[in-house]
Amino acid sequence: MAMRFASTRQKAPQVSFSEAVVSGIAPDGGLYLPTEWPQADLQSFGEASGKASDLAGVATRFIAPFIAGDRLESKLPDITRDAFDFPAPLVPLTKDERLSVLELFHGPTAAFKDFGARFLAASMRRMHRDVVQPLTILVATSGDTGAAVAAAFAGMPGFRVVILYPDRRVSARQAHQLGCFGANVAALRVAGSFDDCQRLVKQAFADDALRARMPLSSANSISLGRLLPQMSYYAHSSLAHIRAHGAALNYVIPTGNLGNAFAAILARAAGMPVGRIVLASNANRVLADFFSGNDYAPRASVATLANAMDVGAPSNFERLRWFFRDDATLRSDIRAFAVDDDAIRTTIQDRHARFGEIHCPHTATAVNVLQALRRDGEEGDWAVVATAHAAKFDSVVEPLIGGRVEVPTALAELLARPSHAEPLTADYAALRGRLLAR
Ligand SMILES: *Cc1c(COP(=O)(O)O)cnc(C)c1O
């Protein structure tokens, strides 16, 4: 049966997977979610071996019911093979803590966003083949999204990527990554904040005259093409864990816009042996405050050491609320805690001193939360989700551990390339001119 996707606001027609990917946001301003929850057959996943049990194989089997009846259905094995061509290992840490790390940083830009961005690019490549009139992917980024999207679409005929990022407000290595692709990727360093970048992008999407001359598409964190594939590493790791230990795996997930954590919730809803889900945020307390019983109060973000989570109004919160129907159920199922910069620093230092572990500032929020849960008597097997490699945030991590962080090969390759970004004033006329100039 064909899967349909409905808007969280219920005032837009239901669409197929590829229609939802192309449009991004629903016409009523809502976010798309599946209308049904296909239940994965754990038995058959349990018996799968060889190719079917590797990450791409699990992804194909698990995502298939969600794109049933879609024009991309028959292409799914190719799409997952392109997107999941690097591992997401579950690495045991300390035995006495029954703690593992789900390492999501082995992709080309060393952050978990590579999975979603590569799946989105692999899907779009099989929908849009017009090289004469290329599709422009326009993204505002606070650091990691832009690089993952640029890497995923770099060199792909029929596409160009335009990235807007706030000048001097991303880490040096993040900036280098954004500007190192060249060719069909343009990096624009905007004299302004991330909010300015987002405003400019929104203005472009609202500019019908521009869009009539130039097809535009987005790749932001509400994209279904990024959200769905992120279920795969929760499916893969929870299956591997239950097979080895006979118990469900619980997760602490570093959280900003709630894309990664929501994928874990979806994987569990579709039958995967995912246990408890706990969100870790930085000093941006909007979720922690809500889950401790206050009204949902989105606010301006504050800058922290875990900059990819500097979010004051998580864009996927609307999906979370829609999914759980009422706030009491939501609060009884999911927990969320905020971790400030001092605690991030202490955690990085302390885990390195005691165990030789090296965590990025985002991952450190989750480690800190898990330690607190354990102190309060929390039982069970836990995985901390490592969303980025520490080498991406060397300027924070190296002084804390008093040593160098080894740079993974893929990241080293990008850092060895020349990098160039064009300056842009935070003004829509300037962006429009740049987009039309090609
Ligand atoms: C984007 C990002 C996050 C936050 O993920 P969300 O899906 O926005 O919640 C956490 N850590 C890193 C390293 C990121 O790049």
Short mmCIF file of C-alpha atoms and ligand atoms in Angstrom, two decimals:
data_model
loop_
_atom_site.label_atom_id
_atom_site.label_comp_id
_atom_site.label_asym_id
_atom_site.label_seq_id
_atom_site.Cartn_x
_atom_site.Cartn_y
_atom_site.Cartn_z
CA MET A 1 0.00 0.00 0.00
CA ALA A 2 1.20 3.49 -0.77
CA MET A 3 2.43 5.53 2.19
CA ARG A 4 1.07 9.07 2.50
CA PHE A 5 2.44 11.98 4.52
CA ALA A 6 0.20 14.48 6.32
CA SER A 7 0.88 17.99 7.61
CA THR A 8 1.01 18.50 11.39
CA ARG A 9 -1.51 21.34 10.85
CA GLN A 10 -4.01 19.12 9.02
CA LYS A 11 -4.90 21.82 6.46
CA ALA A 12 -2.91 20.55 3.47
CA PRO A 13 -3.45 17.58 1.15
CA GLN A 14 -1.57 14.38 1.92
CA VAL A 15 1.45 13.76 -0.31
CA SER A 16 3.92 11.01 -1.21
CA PHE A 17 7.47 10.82 0.13
CA SER A 18 9.10 12.45 -2.90
CA GLU A 19 6.49 15.22 -3.02
CA ALA A 20 7.17 15.93 0.66
CA VAL A 21 10.92 16.01 0.02
CA VAL A 22 10.58 18.46 -2.88
CA SER A 23 8.24 20.86 -1.07
CA GLY A 24 10.03 20.79 2.32
CA ILE A 25 7.38 22.55 4.38
CA ALA A 26 3.65 21.79 3.82
CA PRO A 27 1.53 24.53 2.14
CA ASP A 28 -0.31 25.17 5.44
CA GLY A 29 3.03 25.85 7.17
CA GLY A 30 3.07 22.46 8.94
CA LEU A 31 5.61 19.64 8.85
CA TYR A 32 5.06 16.31 7.13
CA LEU A 33 4.73 13.04 9.05
CA PRO A 34 3.71 9.54 7.95
CA THR A 35 -0.01 8.76 8.29
CA GLU A 36 0.71 5.22 9.47
CA TRP A 37 3.34 3.42 11.51
CA PRO A 38 4.45 0.31 9.69
CA GLN A 39 5.62 -2.19 12.30
CA ALA A 40 9.00 -3.71 11.50
CA ASP A 41 9.12 -7.47 11.99
CA LEU A 42 11.89 -7.86 14.59
CA GLN A 43 12.11 -11.58 13.94
CA SER A 44 13.03 -11.11 10.29
CA PHE A 45 15.49 -8.33 11.14
CA GLY A 46 16.96 -10.66 13.77
CA GLU A 47 17.52 -13.37 11.20
CA ALA A 48 19.02 -11.07 8.59
CA SER A 49 22.69 -11.63 8.03
CA GLY A 50 25.38 -10.56 5.56
CA LYS A 51 24.46 -7.50 3.52
CA ALA A 52 20.95 -7.23 5.00
CA SER A 53 22.37 -6.68 8.50
CA ASP A 54 24.86 -3.94 7.63
CA LEU A 55 23.79 -0.32 8.05
CA ALA A 56 22.70 0.22 4.43
CA GLY A 57 20.86 -3.11 4.43
CA VAL A 58 18.97 -2.32 7.65
CA ALA A 59 18.21 1.16 6.30
CA THR A 60 16.72 -0.26 3.10
CA ARG A 61 14.51 -2.77 4.90
CA PHE A 62 13.44 -0.30 7.55
CA ILE A 63 12.72 2.70 5.28
CA ALA A 64 11.02 0.67 2.52
CA PRO A 65 7.48 0.72 4.04
CA PHE A 66 7.73 4.51 4.42
CA ILE A 67 8.28 5.08 0.71
CA ALA A 68 6.04 2.28 -0.54
CA GLY A 69 4.21 3.36 -3.70
CA ASP A 70 6.50 6.35 -4.24
CA ARG A 71 8.35 6.99 -7.50
CA LEU A 72 11.60 6.40 -5.62
CA GLU A 73 10.57 3.03 -4.18
CA SER A 74 12.58 0.88 -6.60
CA LYS A 75 15.62 3.18 -6.21
CA LEU A 76 15.81 2.80 -2.43
CA PRO A 77 18.62 0.20 -2.34
CA ASP A 78 20.77 2.49 -4.54
CA ILE A 79 19.92 5.52 -2.42
CA THR A 80 20.85 3.86 0.88
CA ARG A 81 24.03 2.44 -0.67
CA ASP A 82 25.07 5.97 -1.69
CA ALA A 83 24.04 7.55 1.61
CA PHE A 84 25.20 4.93 4.14
CA ASP A 85 28.65 4.27 2.76
CA PHE A 86 30.36 4.87 6.10
CA PRO A 87 29.70 3.12 9.42
CA ALA A 88 27.80 4.12 12.57
CA PRO A 89 29.53 1.87 15.11
CA LEU A 90 28.25 1.28 18.63
CA VAL A 91 31.44 1.37 20.68
CA PRO A 92 31.42 0.08 24.28
CA LEU A 93 32.98 2.56 26.70
CA THR A 94 33.26 1.61 30.34
CA LYS A 95 31.96 -1.81 31.37
CA ASP A 96 30.96 -0.83 34.90
CA GLU A 97 28.79 1.98 33.56
CA ARG A 98 27.13 -0.28 30.91
CA LEU A 99 27.72 2.57 28.52
CA SER A 100 28.32 2.68 24.78
CA VAL A 101 28.83 5.49 22.30
CA LEU A 102 26.95 5.52 19.02
CA GLU A 103 29.53 7.19 16.78
CA LEU A 104 27.80 9.15 14.05
CA PHE A 105 30.85 11.14 12.96
CA HIS A 106 32.53 8.90 10.39
CA GLY A 107 31.13 10.71 7.35
CA PRO A 108 32.86 13.26 5.10
CA THR A 109 32.21 16.27 7.37
CA ALA A 110 32.57 14.40 10.69
CA ALA A 111 29.05 15.08 12.02
CA PHE A 112 25.82 13.04 12.05
CA LYS A 113 24.21 15.40 9.53
CA ASP A 114 26.15 13.61 6.77
CA PHE A 115 23.66 10.71 6.93
CA GLY A 116 20.58 12.85 6.33
CA ALA A 117 22.25 15.17 3.82
CA ARG A 118 23.59 12.27 1.75
CA PHE A 119 20.24 10.48 1.73
CA LEU A 120 18.52 13.70 0.66
CA ALA A 121 21.06 14.29 -2.12
CA ALA A 122 20.87 10.68 -3.31
CA SER A 123 17.06 10.96 -3.44
CA MET A 124 17.00 14.34 -5.20
CA ARG A 125 19.55 13.22 -7.76
CA ARG A 126 17.11 10.51 -8.81
CA MET A 127 14.25 13.00 -9.15
CA HIS A 128 15.89 16.02 -10.78
CA ARG A 129 17.94 15.38 -13.90
CA ASP A 130 17.82 18.74 -15.64
CA VAL A 131 21.38 20.01 -16.11
CA VAL A 132 20.37 22.99 -18.26
CA GLN A 133 18.22 24.47 -15.48
CA PRO A 134 20.01 23.39 -12.31
CA LEU A 135 18.17 23.19 -9.00
CA THR A 136 19.60 25.59 -6.42
CA ILE A 137 19.78 24.24 -2.87
CA LEU A 138 19.76 27.28 -0.61
CA VAL A 139 20.82 26.74 3.01
CA ALA A 140 21.40 28.93 6.04
CA THR A 141 23.77 27.26 8.48
CA SER A 142 25.18 27.84 11.94
CA GLY A 143 28.03 25.47 11.05
CA ASP A 144 27.45 21.76 10.51
CA THR A 145 24.38 21.60 8.22
CA GLY A 146 25.93 23.64 5.44
CA ALA A 147 29.07 21.51 5.23
CA ALA A 148 27.12 18.24 5.23
CA VAL A 149 24.79 19.49 2.48
CA ALA A 150 27.69 20.93 0.45
CA ALA A 151 29.64 17.67 0.70
CA ALA A 152 26.58 15.65 -0.29
CA PHE A 153 25.78 17.69 -3.42
CA ALA A 154 29.35 18.66 -4.43
CA GLY A 155 30.05 17.77 -8.05
CA MET A 156 26.50 16.50 -8.64
CA PRO A 157 25.33 17.53 -12.15
CA GLY A 158 22.03 19.43 -12.17
CA PHE A 159 22.50 20.98 -8.72
CA ARG A 160 24.18 23.93 -7.19
CA VAL A 161 24.43 24.72 -3.49
CA VAL A 162 24.45 28.22 -1.99
CA ILE A 163 25.35 28.35 1.70
CA LEU A 164 24.86 31.36 3.94
CA TYR A 165 26.71 31.42 7.25
CA PRO A 166 27.35 34.12 9.85
CA ASP A 167 30.86 35.47 9.29
CA ARG A 168 33.25 34.85 12.21
CA ARG A 169 30.59 33.02 14.25
CA VAL A 170 31.49 29.48 13.22
CA SER A 171 34.65 27.59 14.26
CA ALA A 172 37.70 28.02 12.01
CA ARG A 173 37.46 24.42 10.85
CA GLN A 174 33.74 24.75 10.18
CA ALA A 175 34.42 27.85 8.05
CA HIS A 176 37.18 26.07 6.16
CA GLN A 177 34.87 23.15 5.38
CA LEU A 178 32.11 25.42 4.11
CA GLY A 179 34.42 27.14 1.63
CA CYS A 180 36.49 24.18 0.46
CA PHE A 181 34.15 22.59 -2.11
CA GLY A 182 34.10 25.22 -4.86
CA ALA A 183 32.66 24.19 -8.27
CA ASN A 184 28.88 23.92 -7.80
CA VAL A 185 29.04 25.07 -4.16
CA ALA A 186 29.15 28.77 -3.21
CA ALA A 187 29.85 29.74 0.40
CA LEU A 188 28.62 33.22 1.34
CA ARG A 189 29.88 34.66 4.62
CA VAL A 190 27.20 37.03 5.78
CA ALA A 191 27.99 40.14 7.83
CA GLY A 192 25.38 39.30 10.46
CA SER A 193 23.97 36.57 12.69
CA PHE A 194 22.57 33.12 11.93
CA ASP A 195 19.10 34.65 12.28
CA ASP A 196 20.00 37.12 9.49
CA CYS A 197 21.05 34.21 7.27
CA GLN A 198 17.77 32.44 7.95
CA ARG A 199 15.78 35.58 7.23
CA LEU A 200 17.52 36.06 3.86
CA VAL A 201 16.84 32.45 2.88
CA LYS A 202 13.17 32.79 3.85
CA GLN A 203 12.91 35.94 1.75
CA ALA A 204 14.30 34.10 -1.27
CA PHE A 205 11.77 31.28 -0.85
CA ALA A 206 8.96 33.85 -0.66
CA ASP A 207 10.17 35.64 -3.82
CA ASP A 208 7.93 34.23 -6.56
CA ALA A 209 9.57 36.29 -9.30
CA LEU A 210 12.95 34.84 -8.37
CA ARG A 211 11.61 31.31 -8.16
CA ALA A 212 10.01 31.63 -11.59
CA ARG A 213 13.48 32.23 -13.02
CA MET A 214 15.38 29.78 -10.88
CA PRO A 215 14.13 26.59 -9.22
CA LEU A 216 14.97 26.64 -5.50
CA SER A 217 14.93 23.92 -2.90
CA SER A 218 15.87 23.73 0.77
CA ALA A 219 17.73 21.17 2.84
CA ASN A 220 16.98 22.33 6.38
CA SER A 221 16.35 20.20 9.43
CA ILE A 222 12.61 19.88 8.84
CA SER A 223 13.20 18.05 5.55
CA LEU A 224 11.64 14.59 5.59
CA GLY A 225 14.50 13.49 3.35
CA ARG A 226 16.89 14.11 6.24
CA LEU A 227 14.60 12.94 9.05
CA LEU A 228 13.60 9.47 7.81
CA PRO A 229 17.10 8.11 7.07
CA GLN A 230 18.22 9.10 10.58
CA MET A 231 15.98 6.32 11.92
CA SER A 232 18.37 3.81 10.36
CA TYR A 233 21.24 4.10 12.82
CA TYR A 234 18.85 3.73 15.75
CA ALA A 235 17.37 0.64 14.10
CA HIS A 236 20.81 -0.79 13.37
CA SER A 237 22.34 -0.13 16.80
CA SER A 238 19.32 -1.19 18.86
CA LEU A 239 19.03 -4.44 16.88
CA ALA A 240 22.73 -5.17 17.33
CA HIS A 241 22.46 -4.49 21.05
CA ILE A 242 19.42 -6.63 21.71
CA ARG A 243 20.98 -9.48 19.73
CA ALA A 244 24.17 -9.31 21.81
CA HIS A 245 22.72 -8.51 25.24
CA GLY A 246 19.01 -9.41 25.15
CA ALA A 247 18.00 -5.94 26.35
CA ALA A 248 16.66 -2.76 24.81
CA LEU A 249 19.18 0.04 24.42
CA ASN A 250 18.38 3.45 25.96
CA TYR A 251 19.75 6.64 24.35
CA VAL A 252 20.86 10.10 25.46
CA ILE A 253 20.82 12.38 22.42
CA PRO A 254 22.45 15.83 22.08
CA THR A 255 19.62 18.01 20.83
CA GLY A 256 19.09 21.32 19.07
CA ASN A 257 16.35 21.35 16.43
CA LEU A 258 15.19 17.87 17.53
CA GLY A 259 15.79 16.22 14.14
CA ASN A 260 18.12 13.52 15.40
CA ALA A 261 16.15 12.76 18.57
CA PHE A 262 12.83 12.69 16.74
CA ALA A 263 14.23 10.05 14.40
CA ALA A 264 14.91 7.86 17.46
CA ILE A 265 11.30 8.30 18.54
CA LEU A 266 10.12 7.31 15.06
CA ALA A 267 12.36 4.23 14.99
CA ARG A 268 10.89 3.10 18.31
CA ALA A 269 7.33 3.77 17.09
CA ALA A 270 8.04 1.56 14.08
CA GLY A 271 8.95 -1.36 16.32
CA MET A 272 12.69 -1.08 16.96
CA PRO A 273 14.02 -2.14 20.40
CA VAL A 274 14.82 1.44 21.42
CA GLY A 275 14.22 1.92 25.16
CA ARG A 276 14.15 5.22 26.99
CA ILE A 277 15.00 8.43 25.13
CA VAL A 278 16.57 11.38 26.94
CA LEU A 279 17.40 14.71 25.33
CA ALA A 280 20.53 16.66 26.28
CA SER A 281 20.71 20.32 25.36
CA ASN A 282 23.23 23.05 26.07
CA ALA A 283 22.44 26.25 28.00
CA ASN A 284 19.52 26.84 25.63
CA ARG A 285 16.98 25.52 28.12
CA VAL A 286 13.76 25.67 26.12
CA LEU A 287 13.23 21.88 26.10
CA ALA A 288 14.45 21.26 29.65
CA ASP A 289 12.04 23.93 30.88
CA PHE A 290 9.12 22.46 28.96
CA PHE A 291 9.79 18.90 30.14
CA SER A 292 10.04 20.02 33.74
CA GLY A 293 6.43 21.20 33.48
CA ASN A 294 6.56 24.78 32.19
CA ASP A 295 4.71 26.07 29.13
CA TYR A 296 6.59 25.76 25.85
CA ALA A 297 8.38 29.11 25.55
CA PRO A 298 10.56 29.52 22.45
CA ARG A 299 13.12 32.30 22.84
CA ALA A 300 16.25 33.80 21.28
CA SER A 301 19.22 31.44 21.38
CA VAL A 302 22.37 32.01 23.43
CA ALA A 303 25.87 31.15 22.16
CA THR A 304 27.51 28.10 23.78
CA LEU A 305 30.50 25.78 23.27
CA ALA A 306 28.15 23.30 21.57
CA ASN A 307 27.26 25.77 18.80
CA ALA A 308 25.35 23.36 16.53
CA MET A 309 22.76 23.11 19.32
CA ASP A 310 22.34 26.86 19.87
CA VAL A 311 18.61 26.76 19.21
CA GLY A 312 15.93 28.66 21.09
CA ALA A 313 12.94 27.45 19.07
CA PRO A 314 13.50 23.81 18.00
CA SER A 315 12.03 23.46 14.52
CA ASN A 316 10.86 19.86 15.00
CA PHE A 317 9.03 20.53 18.27
CA GLU A 318 5.79 20.78 16.31
CA ARG A 319 6.32 17.20 15.12
CA LEU A 320 6.98 16.00 18.65
CA ARG A 321 3.78 17.56 19.98
CA TRP A 322 1.68 16.26 17.11
CA PHE A 323 3.09 12.78 17.55
CA PHE A 324 2.33 12.53 21.28
CA ARG A 325 -1.07 14.29 20.99
CA ASP A 326 -0.99 15.77 24.49
CA ASP A 327 1.75 17.30 26.61
CA ALA A 328 1.19 15.01 29.61
CA THR A 329 1.91 11.90 27.50
CA LEU A 330 4.90 13.62 25.92
CA ARG A 331 6.33 14.58 29.32
CA SER A 332 5.82 11.09 30.74
CA ASP A 333 7.68 9.49 27.84
CA ILE A 334 10.61 11.77 27.05
CA ARG A 335 12.96 13.57 29.44
CA ALA A 336 15.21 16.55 28.70
CA PHE A 337 18.06 18.21 30.60
CA ALA A 338 20.18 21.29 29.94
CA VAL A 339 23.96 21.35 30.42
CA ASP A 340 25.81 24.67 30.67
CA ASP A 341 29.27 25.49 29.31
CA ASP A 342 31.02 24.93 32.65
CA ALA A 343 29.59 21.41 32.84
CA ILE A 344 30.57 20.77 29.20
CA ARG A 345 34.17 21.78 29.99
CA THR A 346 34.30 19.70 33.18
CA THR A 347 32.87 16.67 31.42
CA ILE A 348 35.39 16.81 28.56
CA GLN A 349 38.27 17.21 31.04
CA ASP A 350 37.06 14.60 33.48
CA ARG A 351 36.26 11.83 30.97
CA HIS A 352 39.64 12.36 29.36
CA ALA A 353 41.49 12.27 32.67
CA ARG A 354 39.64 9.20 33.99
CA PHE A 355 39.12 7.11 30.87
CA GLY A 356 41.14 8.68 28.04
CA GLU A 357 37.90 9.42 26.16
CA ILE A 358 37.71 12.49 23.91
CA HIS A 359 34.26 13.96 23.34
CA CYS A 360 33.13 16.92 21.25
CA PRO A 361 31.21 19.62 23.19
CA HIS A 362 27.84 18.36 21.86
CA THR A 363 28.50 14.76 22.81
CA ALA A 364 29.74 15.97 26.21
CA THR A 365 26.26 17.30 27.05
CA ALA A 366 24.88 13.77 26.65
CA VAL A 367 27.71 12.19 28.66
CA ASN A 368 27.05 14.69 31.43
CA VAL A 369 23.33 13.91 31.46
CA LEU A 370 23.94 10.17 31.57
CA GLN A 371 26.33 10.54 34.52
CA ALA A 372 23.64 12.46 36.40
CA LEU A 373 21.00 9.83 35.59
CA ARG A 374 23.30 7.08 36.88
CA ARG A 375 23.91 9.00 40.10
CA ASP A 376 20.12 9.13 40.52
CA GLY A 377 19.94 5.35 40.21
CA GLU A 378 18.94 5.00 36.57
CA GLU A 379 19.31 1.37 35.45
CA GLY A 380 19.75 -0.34 32.10
CA ASP A 381 22.07 -0.25 29.11
CA TRP A 382 22.70 3.17 27.64
CA ALA A 383 24.20 4.68 24.53
CA VAL A 384 25.39 8.23 24.33
CA VAL A 385 24.97 9.56 20.80
CA ALA A 386 28.20 11.17 19.53
CA THR A 387 27.03 13.74 17.00
CA ALA A 388 30.41 15.14 15.90
CA HIS A 389 34.10 14.28 16.02
CA ALA A 390 36.08 16.25 18.60
CA ALA A 391 38.58 17.31 15.92
CA LYS A 392 35.91 19.57 14.43
CA PHE A 393 35.95 21.57 17.67
CA ASP A 394 39.68 21.43 18.37
CA SER A 395 39.80 25.01 19.67
CA VAL A 396 37.46 24.02 22.51
CA VAL A 397 38.64 20.48 23.19
CA GLU A 398 42.44 20.66 22.89
CA PRO A 399 43.04 23.19 25.69
CA LEU A 400 40.79 21.14 27.97
CA ILE A 401 42.57 17.84 27.44
CA GLY A 402 46.01 19.45 27.18
CA GLY A 403 46.84 17.66 23.94
CA ARG A 404 46.07 17.24 20.27
CA VAL A 405 42.96 15.60 18.86
CA GLU A 406 43.80 13.36 15.94
CA VAL A 407 42.00 14.48 12.77
CA PRO A 408 40.05 11.75 10.93
CA THR A 409 41.16 11.15 7.33
CA ALA A 410 38.03 12.49 5.64
CA LEU A 411 38.16 15.72 7.62
CA ALA A 412 41.91 16.08 7.05
CA GLU A 413 41.31 15.81 3.32
CA LEU A 414 38.82 18.70 3.37
CA LEU A 415 41.08 20.81 5.59
CA ALA A 416 43.97 20.31 3.14
CA ARG A 417 42.00 21.88 0.27
CA PRO A 418 42.03 25.62 -0.39
CA SER A 419 38.95 27.38 0.94
CA HIS A 420 37.16 30.47 -0.28
CA ALA A 421 34.02 32.26 0.89
CA GLU A 422 32.46 35.37 -0.67
CA PRO A 423 31.42 38.24 1.58
CA LEU A 424 27.74 39.23 1.54
CA THR A 425 25.97 42.08 3.32
CA ALA A 426 22.93 41.00 5.35
CA ASP A 427 20.60 42.47 2.77
CA TYR A 428 18.12 40.64 0.53
CA ALA A 429 18.88 42.67 -2.60
CA ALA A 430 22.51 41.54 -2.32
CA LEU A 431 21.54 37.87 -2.02
CA ARG A 432 19.07 38.11 -4.90
CA GLY A 433 21.70 39.70 -7.12
CA ARG A 434 24.22 37.01 -6.23
CA LEU A 435 21.76 34.19 -6.91
CA LEU A 436 20.81 35.56 -10.33
CA ALA A 437 24.45 36.22 -11.28
CA ARG A 438 25.07 32.42 -10.93
C1 LIG B 1 23.01 19.60 14.34
C2 LIG B 1 23.79 19.06 15.47
C3 LIG B 1 23.17 18.71 16.70
C4 LIG B 1 21.70 18.91 16.93
O1 LIG B 1 20.92 18.04 16.16
P1 LIG B 1 19.36 18.35 15.97
O2 LIG B 1 18.90 17.32 15.01
O3 LIG B 1 19.25 19.74 15.44
O4 LIG B 1 18.72 18.20 17.31
C5 LIG B 1 23.96 18.16 17.69
N1 LIG B 1 25.28 17.98 17.53
C6 LIG B 1 25.91 18.32 16.38
C7 LIG B 1 27.38 18.11 16.28
C8 LIG B 1 25.19 18.86 15.31
O5 LIG B 1 25.83 19.19 14.18
#
